Short mmCIF file of C-alpha atoms and ligand atoms in Angstrom, two decimals:
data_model
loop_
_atom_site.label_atom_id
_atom_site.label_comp_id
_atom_site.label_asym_id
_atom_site.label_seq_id
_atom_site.Cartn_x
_atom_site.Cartn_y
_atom_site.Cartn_z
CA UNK A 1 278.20 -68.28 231.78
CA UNK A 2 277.44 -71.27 229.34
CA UNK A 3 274.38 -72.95 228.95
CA UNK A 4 272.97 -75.15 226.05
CA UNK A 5 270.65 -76.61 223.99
CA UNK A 6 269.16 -79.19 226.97
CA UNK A 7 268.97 -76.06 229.30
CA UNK A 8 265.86 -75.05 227.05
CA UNK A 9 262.76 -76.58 225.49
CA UNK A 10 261.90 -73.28 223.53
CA UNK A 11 262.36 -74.49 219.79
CA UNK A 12 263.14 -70.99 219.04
CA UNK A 13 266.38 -70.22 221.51
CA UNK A 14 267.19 -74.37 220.95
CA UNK A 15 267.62 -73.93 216.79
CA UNK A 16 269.44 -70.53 217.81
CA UNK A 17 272.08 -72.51 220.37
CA UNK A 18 272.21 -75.49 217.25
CA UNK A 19 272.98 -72.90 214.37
CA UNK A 20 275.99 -71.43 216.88
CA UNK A 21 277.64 -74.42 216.20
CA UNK A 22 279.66 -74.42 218.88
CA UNK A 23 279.93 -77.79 221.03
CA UNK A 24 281.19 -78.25 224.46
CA UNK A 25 280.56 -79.21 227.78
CA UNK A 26 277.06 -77.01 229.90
CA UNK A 27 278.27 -76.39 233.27
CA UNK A 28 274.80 -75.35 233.84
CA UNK A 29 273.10 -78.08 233.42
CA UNK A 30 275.60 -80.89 233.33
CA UNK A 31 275.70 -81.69 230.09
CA UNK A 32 278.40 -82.70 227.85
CA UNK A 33 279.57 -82.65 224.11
CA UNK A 34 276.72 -80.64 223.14
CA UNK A 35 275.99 -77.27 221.70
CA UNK A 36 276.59 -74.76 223.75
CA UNK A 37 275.91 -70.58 224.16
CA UNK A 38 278.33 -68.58 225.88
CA UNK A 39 277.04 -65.89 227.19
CA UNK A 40 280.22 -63.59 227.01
CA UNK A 41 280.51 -64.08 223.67
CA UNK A 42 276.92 -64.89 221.93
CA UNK A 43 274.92 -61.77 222.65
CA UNK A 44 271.26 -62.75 221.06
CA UNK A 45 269.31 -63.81 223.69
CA UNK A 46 270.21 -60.88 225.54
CA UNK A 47 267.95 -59.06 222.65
CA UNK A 48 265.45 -61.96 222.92
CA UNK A 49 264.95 -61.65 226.51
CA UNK A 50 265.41 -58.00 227.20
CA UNK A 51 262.31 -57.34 224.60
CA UNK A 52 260.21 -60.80 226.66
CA UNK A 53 260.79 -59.30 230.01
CA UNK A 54 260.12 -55.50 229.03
CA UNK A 55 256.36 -56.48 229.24
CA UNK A 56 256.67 -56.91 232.76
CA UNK A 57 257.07 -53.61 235.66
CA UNK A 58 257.62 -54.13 238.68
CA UNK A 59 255.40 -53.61 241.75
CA UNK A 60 256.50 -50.23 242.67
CA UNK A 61 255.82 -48.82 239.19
CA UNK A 62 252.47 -50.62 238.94
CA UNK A 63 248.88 -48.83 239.87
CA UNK A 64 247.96 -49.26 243.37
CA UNK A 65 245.00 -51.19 242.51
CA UNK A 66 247.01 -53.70 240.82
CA UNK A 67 245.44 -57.15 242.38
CA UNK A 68 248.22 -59.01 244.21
CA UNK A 69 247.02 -62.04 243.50
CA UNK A 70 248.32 -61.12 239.31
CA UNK A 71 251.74 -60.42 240.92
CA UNK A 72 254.50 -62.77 240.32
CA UNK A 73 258.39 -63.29 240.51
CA UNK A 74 260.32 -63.65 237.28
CA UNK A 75 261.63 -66.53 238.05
CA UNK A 76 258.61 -67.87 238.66
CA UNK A 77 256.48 -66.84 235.50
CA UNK A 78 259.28 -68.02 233.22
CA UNK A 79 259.63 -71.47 235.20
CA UNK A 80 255.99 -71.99 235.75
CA UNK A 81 253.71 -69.87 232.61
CA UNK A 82 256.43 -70.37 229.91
CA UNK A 83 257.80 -73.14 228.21
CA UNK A 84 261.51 -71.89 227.44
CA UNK A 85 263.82 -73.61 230.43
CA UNK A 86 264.78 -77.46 231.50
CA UNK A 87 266.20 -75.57 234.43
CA UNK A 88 265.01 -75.58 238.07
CA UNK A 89 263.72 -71.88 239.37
CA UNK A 90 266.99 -71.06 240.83
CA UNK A 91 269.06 -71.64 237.98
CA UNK A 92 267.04 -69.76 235.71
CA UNK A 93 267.32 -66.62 237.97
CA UNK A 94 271.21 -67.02 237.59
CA UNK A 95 270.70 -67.34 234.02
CA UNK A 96 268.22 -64.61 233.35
CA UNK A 97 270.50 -62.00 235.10
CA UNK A 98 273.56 -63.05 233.48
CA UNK A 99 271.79 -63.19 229.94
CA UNK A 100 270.31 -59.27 230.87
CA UNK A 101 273.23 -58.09 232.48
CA UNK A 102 273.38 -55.08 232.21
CA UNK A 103 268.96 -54.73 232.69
CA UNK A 104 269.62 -56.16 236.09
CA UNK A 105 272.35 -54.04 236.86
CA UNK A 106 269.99 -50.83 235.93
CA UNK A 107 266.28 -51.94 236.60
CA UNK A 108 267.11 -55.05 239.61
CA UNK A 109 263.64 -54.89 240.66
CA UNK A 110 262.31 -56.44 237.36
CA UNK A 111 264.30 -59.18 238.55
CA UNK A 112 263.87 -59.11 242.61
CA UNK A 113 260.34 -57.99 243.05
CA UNK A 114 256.79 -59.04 242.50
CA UNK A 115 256.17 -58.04 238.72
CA UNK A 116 252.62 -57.51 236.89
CA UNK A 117 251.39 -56.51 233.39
CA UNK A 118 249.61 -53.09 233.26
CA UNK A 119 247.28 -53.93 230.09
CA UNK A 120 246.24 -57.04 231.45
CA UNK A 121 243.82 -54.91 234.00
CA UNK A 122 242.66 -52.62 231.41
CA UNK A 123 239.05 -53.42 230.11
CA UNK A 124 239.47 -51.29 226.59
CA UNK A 125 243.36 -53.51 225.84
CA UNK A 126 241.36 -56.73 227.31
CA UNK A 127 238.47 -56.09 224.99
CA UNK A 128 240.05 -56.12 221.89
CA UNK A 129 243.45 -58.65 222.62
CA UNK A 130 241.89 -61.36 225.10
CA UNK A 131 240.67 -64.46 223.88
CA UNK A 132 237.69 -64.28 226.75
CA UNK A 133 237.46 -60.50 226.64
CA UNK A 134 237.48 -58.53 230.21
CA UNK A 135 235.59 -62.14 231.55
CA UNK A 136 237.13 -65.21 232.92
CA UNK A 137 236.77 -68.88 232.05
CA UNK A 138 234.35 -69.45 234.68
CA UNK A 139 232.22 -66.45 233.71
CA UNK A 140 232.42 -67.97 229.87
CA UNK A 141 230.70 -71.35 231.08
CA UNK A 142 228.11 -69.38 232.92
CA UNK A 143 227.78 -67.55 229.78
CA UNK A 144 226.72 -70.52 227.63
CA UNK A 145 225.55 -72.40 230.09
CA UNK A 146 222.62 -70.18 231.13
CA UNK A 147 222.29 -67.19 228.36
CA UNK A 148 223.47 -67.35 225.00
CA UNK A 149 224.23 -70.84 223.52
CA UNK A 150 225.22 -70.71 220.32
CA UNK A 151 225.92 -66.86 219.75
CA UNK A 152 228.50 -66.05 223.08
CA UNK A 153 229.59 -62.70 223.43
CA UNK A 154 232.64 -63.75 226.16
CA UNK A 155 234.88 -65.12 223.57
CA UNK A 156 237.28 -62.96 220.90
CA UNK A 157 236.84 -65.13 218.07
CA UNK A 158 239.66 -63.02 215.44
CA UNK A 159 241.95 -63.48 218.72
CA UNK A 160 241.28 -67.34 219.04
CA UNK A 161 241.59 -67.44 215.28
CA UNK A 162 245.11 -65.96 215.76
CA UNK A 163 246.51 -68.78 217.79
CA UNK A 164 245.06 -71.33 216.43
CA UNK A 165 247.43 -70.25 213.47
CA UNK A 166 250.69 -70.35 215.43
CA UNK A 167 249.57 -74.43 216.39
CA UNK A 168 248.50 -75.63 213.17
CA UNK A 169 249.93 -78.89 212.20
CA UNK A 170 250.27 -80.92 209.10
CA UNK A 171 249.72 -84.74 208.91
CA UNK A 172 250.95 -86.00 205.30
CA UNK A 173 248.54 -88.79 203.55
CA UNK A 174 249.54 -92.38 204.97
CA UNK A 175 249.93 -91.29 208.44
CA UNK A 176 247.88 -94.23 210.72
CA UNK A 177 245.71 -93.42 213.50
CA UNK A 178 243.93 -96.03 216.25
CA UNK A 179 239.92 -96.37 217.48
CA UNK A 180 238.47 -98.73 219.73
CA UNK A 181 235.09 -99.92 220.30
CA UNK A 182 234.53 -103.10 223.14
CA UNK A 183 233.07 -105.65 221.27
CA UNK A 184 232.36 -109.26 221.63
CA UNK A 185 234.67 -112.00 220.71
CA UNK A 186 233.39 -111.86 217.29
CA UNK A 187 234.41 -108.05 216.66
CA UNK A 188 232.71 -105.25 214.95
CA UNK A 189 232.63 -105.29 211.15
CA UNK A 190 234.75 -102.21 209.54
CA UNK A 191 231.26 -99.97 208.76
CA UNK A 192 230.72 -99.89 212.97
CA UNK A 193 234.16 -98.57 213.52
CA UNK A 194 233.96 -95.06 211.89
CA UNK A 195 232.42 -91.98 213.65
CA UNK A 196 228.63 -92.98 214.51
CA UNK A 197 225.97 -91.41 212.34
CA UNK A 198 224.55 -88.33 213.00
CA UNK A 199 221.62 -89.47 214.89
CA UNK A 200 223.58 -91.89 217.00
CA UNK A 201 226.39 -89.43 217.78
CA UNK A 202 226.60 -88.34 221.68
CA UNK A 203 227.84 -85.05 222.74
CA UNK A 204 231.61 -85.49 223.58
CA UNK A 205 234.20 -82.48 224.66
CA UNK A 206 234.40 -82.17 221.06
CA UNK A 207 230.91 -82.41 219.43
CA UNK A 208 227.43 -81.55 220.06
CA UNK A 209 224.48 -84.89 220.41
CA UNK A 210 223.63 -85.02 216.58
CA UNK A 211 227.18 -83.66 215.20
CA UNK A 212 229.32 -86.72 214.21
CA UNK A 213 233.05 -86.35 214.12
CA UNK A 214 235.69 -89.06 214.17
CA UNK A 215 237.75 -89.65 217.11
CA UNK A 216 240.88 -91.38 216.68
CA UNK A 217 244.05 -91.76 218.83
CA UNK A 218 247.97 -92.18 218.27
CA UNK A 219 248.41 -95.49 219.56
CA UNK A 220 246.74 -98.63 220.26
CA UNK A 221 247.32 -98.28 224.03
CA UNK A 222 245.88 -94.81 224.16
CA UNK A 223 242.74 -95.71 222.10
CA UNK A 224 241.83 -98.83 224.36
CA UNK A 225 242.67 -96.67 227.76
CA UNK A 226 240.28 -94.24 226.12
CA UNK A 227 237.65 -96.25 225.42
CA UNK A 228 238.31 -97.77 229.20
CA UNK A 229 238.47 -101.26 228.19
CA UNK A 230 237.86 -103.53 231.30
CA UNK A 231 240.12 -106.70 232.17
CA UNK A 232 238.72 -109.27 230.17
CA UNK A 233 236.52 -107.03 227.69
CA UNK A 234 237.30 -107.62 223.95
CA UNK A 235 237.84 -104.97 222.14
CA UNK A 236 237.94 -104.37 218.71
CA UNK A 237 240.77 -101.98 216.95
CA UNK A 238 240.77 -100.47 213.83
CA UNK A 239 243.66 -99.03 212.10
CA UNK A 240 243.02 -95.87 210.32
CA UNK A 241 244.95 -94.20 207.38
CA UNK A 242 245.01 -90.92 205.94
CA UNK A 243 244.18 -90.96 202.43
CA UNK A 244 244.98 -87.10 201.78
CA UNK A 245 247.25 -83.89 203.67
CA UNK A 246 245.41 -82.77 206.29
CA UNK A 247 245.55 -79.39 209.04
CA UNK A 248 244.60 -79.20 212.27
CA UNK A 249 244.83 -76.66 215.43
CA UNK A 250 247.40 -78.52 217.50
CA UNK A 251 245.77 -78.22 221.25
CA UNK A 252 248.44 -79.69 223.20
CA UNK A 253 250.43 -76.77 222.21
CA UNK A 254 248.27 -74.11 222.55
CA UNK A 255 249.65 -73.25 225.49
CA UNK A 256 253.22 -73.74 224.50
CA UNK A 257 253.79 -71.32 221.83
CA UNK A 258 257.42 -69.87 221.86
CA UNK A 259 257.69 -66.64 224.01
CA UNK A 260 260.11 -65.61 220.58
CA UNK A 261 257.49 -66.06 218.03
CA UNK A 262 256.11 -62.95 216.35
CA UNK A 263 253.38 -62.86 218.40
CA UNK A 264 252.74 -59.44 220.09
CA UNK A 265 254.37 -60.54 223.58
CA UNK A 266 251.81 -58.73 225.45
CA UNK A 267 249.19 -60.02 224.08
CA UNK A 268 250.12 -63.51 224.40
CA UNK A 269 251.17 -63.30 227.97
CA UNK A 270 247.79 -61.61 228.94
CA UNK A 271 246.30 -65.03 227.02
CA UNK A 272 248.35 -67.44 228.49
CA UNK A 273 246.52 -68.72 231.44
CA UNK A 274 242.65 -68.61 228.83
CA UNK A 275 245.13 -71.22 226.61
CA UNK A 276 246.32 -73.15 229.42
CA UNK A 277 242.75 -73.62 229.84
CA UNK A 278 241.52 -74.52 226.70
CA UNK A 279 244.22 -77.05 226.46
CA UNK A 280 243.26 -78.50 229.57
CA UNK A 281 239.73 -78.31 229.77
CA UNK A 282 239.66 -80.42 225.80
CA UNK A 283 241.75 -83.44 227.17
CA UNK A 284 239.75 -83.72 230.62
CA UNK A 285 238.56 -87.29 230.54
CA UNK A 286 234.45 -87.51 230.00
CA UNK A 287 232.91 -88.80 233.55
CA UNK A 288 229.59 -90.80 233.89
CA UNK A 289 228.30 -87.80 235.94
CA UNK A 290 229.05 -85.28 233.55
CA UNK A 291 225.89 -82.98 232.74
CA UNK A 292 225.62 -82.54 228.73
CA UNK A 293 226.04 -78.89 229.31
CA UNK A 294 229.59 -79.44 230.79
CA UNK A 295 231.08 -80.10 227.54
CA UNK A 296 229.15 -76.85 225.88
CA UNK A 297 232.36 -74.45 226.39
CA UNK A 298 235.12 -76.77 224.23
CA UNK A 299 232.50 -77.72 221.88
CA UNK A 300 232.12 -74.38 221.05
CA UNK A 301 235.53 -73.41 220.85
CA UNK A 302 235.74 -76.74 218.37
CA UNK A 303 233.27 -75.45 216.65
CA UNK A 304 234.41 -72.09 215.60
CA UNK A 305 237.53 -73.84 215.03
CA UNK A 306 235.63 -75.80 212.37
CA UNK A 307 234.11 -73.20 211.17
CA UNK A 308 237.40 -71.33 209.88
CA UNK A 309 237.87 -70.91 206.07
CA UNK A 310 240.34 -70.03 203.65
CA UNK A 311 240.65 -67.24 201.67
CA UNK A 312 239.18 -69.81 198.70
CA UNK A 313 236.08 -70.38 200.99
CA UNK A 314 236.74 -74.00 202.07
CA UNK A 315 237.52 -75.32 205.40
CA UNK A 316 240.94 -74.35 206.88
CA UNK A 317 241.31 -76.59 209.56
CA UNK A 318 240.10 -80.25 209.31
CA UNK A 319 240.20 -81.49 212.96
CA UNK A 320 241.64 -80.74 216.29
CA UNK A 321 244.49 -82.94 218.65
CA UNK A 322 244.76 -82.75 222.02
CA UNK A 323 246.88 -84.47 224.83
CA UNK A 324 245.01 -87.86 226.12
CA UNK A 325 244.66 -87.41 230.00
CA UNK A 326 243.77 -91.24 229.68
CA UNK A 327 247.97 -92.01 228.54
CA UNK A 328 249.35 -88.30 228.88
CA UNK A 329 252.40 -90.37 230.58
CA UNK A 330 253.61 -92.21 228.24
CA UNK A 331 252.95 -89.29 225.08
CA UNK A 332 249.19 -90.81 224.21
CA UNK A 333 247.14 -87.95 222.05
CA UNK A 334 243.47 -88.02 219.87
CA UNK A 335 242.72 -86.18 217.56
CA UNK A 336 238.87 -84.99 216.89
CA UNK A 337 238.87 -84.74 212.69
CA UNK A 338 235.25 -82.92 211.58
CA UNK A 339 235.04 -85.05 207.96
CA UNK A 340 235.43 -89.14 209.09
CA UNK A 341 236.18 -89.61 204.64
CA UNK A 342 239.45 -88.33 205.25
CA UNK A 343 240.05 -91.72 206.90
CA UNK A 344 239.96 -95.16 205.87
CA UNK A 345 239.61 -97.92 207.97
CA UNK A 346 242.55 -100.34 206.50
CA UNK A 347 242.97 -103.30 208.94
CA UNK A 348 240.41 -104.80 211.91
CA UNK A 349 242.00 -106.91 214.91
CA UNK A 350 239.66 -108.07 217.97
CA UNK A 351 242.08 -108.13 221.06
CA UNK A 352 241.19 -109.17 224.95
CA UNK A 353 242.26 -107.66 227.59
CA UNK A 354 244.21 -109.44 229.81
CA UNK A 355 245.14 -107.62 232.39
CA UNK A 356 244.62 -104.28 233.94
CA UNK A 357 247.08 -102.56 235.98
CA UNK A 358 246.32 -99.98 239.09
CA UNK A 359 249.02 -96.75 239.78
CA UNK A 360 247.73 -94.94 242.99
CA UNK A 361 248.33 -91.44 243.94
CA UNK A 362 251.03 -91.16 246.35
CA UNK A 363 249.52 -92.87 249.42
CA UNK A 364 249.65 -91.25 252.85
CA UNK A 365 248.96 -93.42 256.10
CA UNK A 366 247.02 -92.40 258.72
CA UNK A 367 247.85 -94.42 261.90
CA UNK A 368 244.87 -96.10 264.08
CA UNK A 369 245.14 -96.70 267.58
ZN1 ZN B 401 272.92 -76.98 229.56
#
């Protein structure tokens, strides 16, 4: 069977297919004149996939106590949990038992039947190797919100610590970043458009009331749909540079780390849905009914982030991005950075907005008589 580099999105197997160097035409997915991986011939991701899937055992072999609801299909973990196809659920069952031939031929079930992980119900493994110990998301934000605030025994800070290391991202010096702030027709003068001071600063997904951090985004589009400029508002932009190298924990892909990175594949499979999470619960939109103590689980995750260091004591991580959910469609991301002097505000422009435009949901009629 051949498939290719557009039948994937997992960097990992996509470099692989690309360093083949063999081009051709994918009669799995369609495409043509690109690199391809024949699977009679090219015999890695057989090795790749064999060790991924070996975390799994099927129903049969699992404890009887095993919750159902933690059961899944193969085809439907990899299509839905993991990031590595561009392939509908189908396809990737044909591809999967081609690719582990001779797996399927010996062990079909893995393949057929409802699968689980074993660890992933054992308190002692969960303890040490899950980001929220043996608790859930939902038992975290009790946690904080009702017993211990700053000093939360739910979350595995060494295992959080760990991933954030597999999503850390580099932006050089010179890279330009957007903020907003509605204004009048006059505009705000360049010392309003940095983070607020301390005493100003309202808590935010991403910082406590009193902590000040500098919220930027990657466009001008995203920053004024973030700010939720109304039709006719003027707004003021500012255009922000980077005046030195800076890390940060890339959120958006958290929850997207290759299923072929070194990362014990237990482990991060038994984490996936607490990073799915975290991902989503840091870009969910702040709404005028929000209670302060909503946004107490993120900021503490951000803060442990912050508090990181190197082995030379200072900070390792200098801010945090995440996906907008304001402009998630058309790539919009912020990013939260902890010290605003790493920025400087190099050009001002006050802008109106014009016009505003409405998408609804898909809209269902329900006929009167
Ligand atoms: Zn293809």
């Amino acid at each position: 069977m051949i498939c290719c580099t557009e039948c994937f999105q997992d960097v990992e197997v996509k470099s692989h297919i690309k360093d083949l160097k063999n081009k051709g035409n994918c009669y799995t997915c369609g495409c043509k004149n690109v690199f391809i991986y024949d699977t009679e011939t090219n015999h890695l991701l057989t090795t790749w996939f064999e060790e991924f899937i070996s975390i799994f055992t099927p129903v049969d072999a699992l404890p009887l106590n095993f919750p159902r609801a933690d059961l899944s299909l193969l085809k439907d973990e990899l299509h839905d949990n993991w990031n590595i196809f561009n392939l509908e659920k189908e396809i990737i069952y044909k591809l999967i038992t081609v690719i582990c031939e001779e797996r399927y031929r010996s062990n079909p079930e893995l393949f057929d039947a409802p699968i689980g992980i074993p660890k992933s119900q054992q308190a002692s493994y969960l303890q040490s190797n899950s980001l929220l110990k043996t608790y859930n998301w939902e038992d975290f934000v009790e946690a904080i919100k009702t017993q211990n605030r700053f000093h939360t025994d739910h979350l595995n800070e060494e295992v959080l610590q760990l991933f954030c290391s597999y999503v850390k991202k580099t932006y050089k010096a010179g890279s330009i970043f957007y903020r907003a702030r509605v204004s009048d027709k006059e505009g705000w003068s360049v010392d309003k458009m940095s983070a607020p001071p301390p005493a100003l600063a309202s808590a935010g997904r991403a910082n406590p009331e009193g902590i000040s951090h500098l919220y930027l985004s990657n466009d001008v589009t995203t920053t004024l749909k973030e700010v939720r400029a109304g039709a006719h508002d003027y707004v003021t932009v500012g255009k922000f540079e980077l005046i030195q190298d800076m890390d940060i924990v890339d959120l958006t892909a958290i929850d997207r780390i290759s299923a072929f990175s070194d990362l014990d594949n237990t482990q991060h499979a038994t984490n996936k849905r607490h990073l799915q999470k975290i991902n989503r619960e840091i870009a969910k939109p702040l709404r005028r009914q929000d209670s302060a103590l909503d946004y107490l689980p993120t900021q503490y995750i951000v803060d442990f982030i912050k508090s990181i260091k190197t082995t030379e004591g200072t900070r390792e991580y200098d801010g945090i991005e995440y996906d907008s959910t304001m402009n998630k469609s058309e790539g919009g991301f912020n990013i939260t950075v902890f010290d605003e002097k790493l920025f400087k505000c190099t050009e001002l422009s006050v802008i109106q907005i014009i016009e505003l435009t409405y998408r609804p949901s898909r809209i269902v009629w329900d006929s009167v008589q």
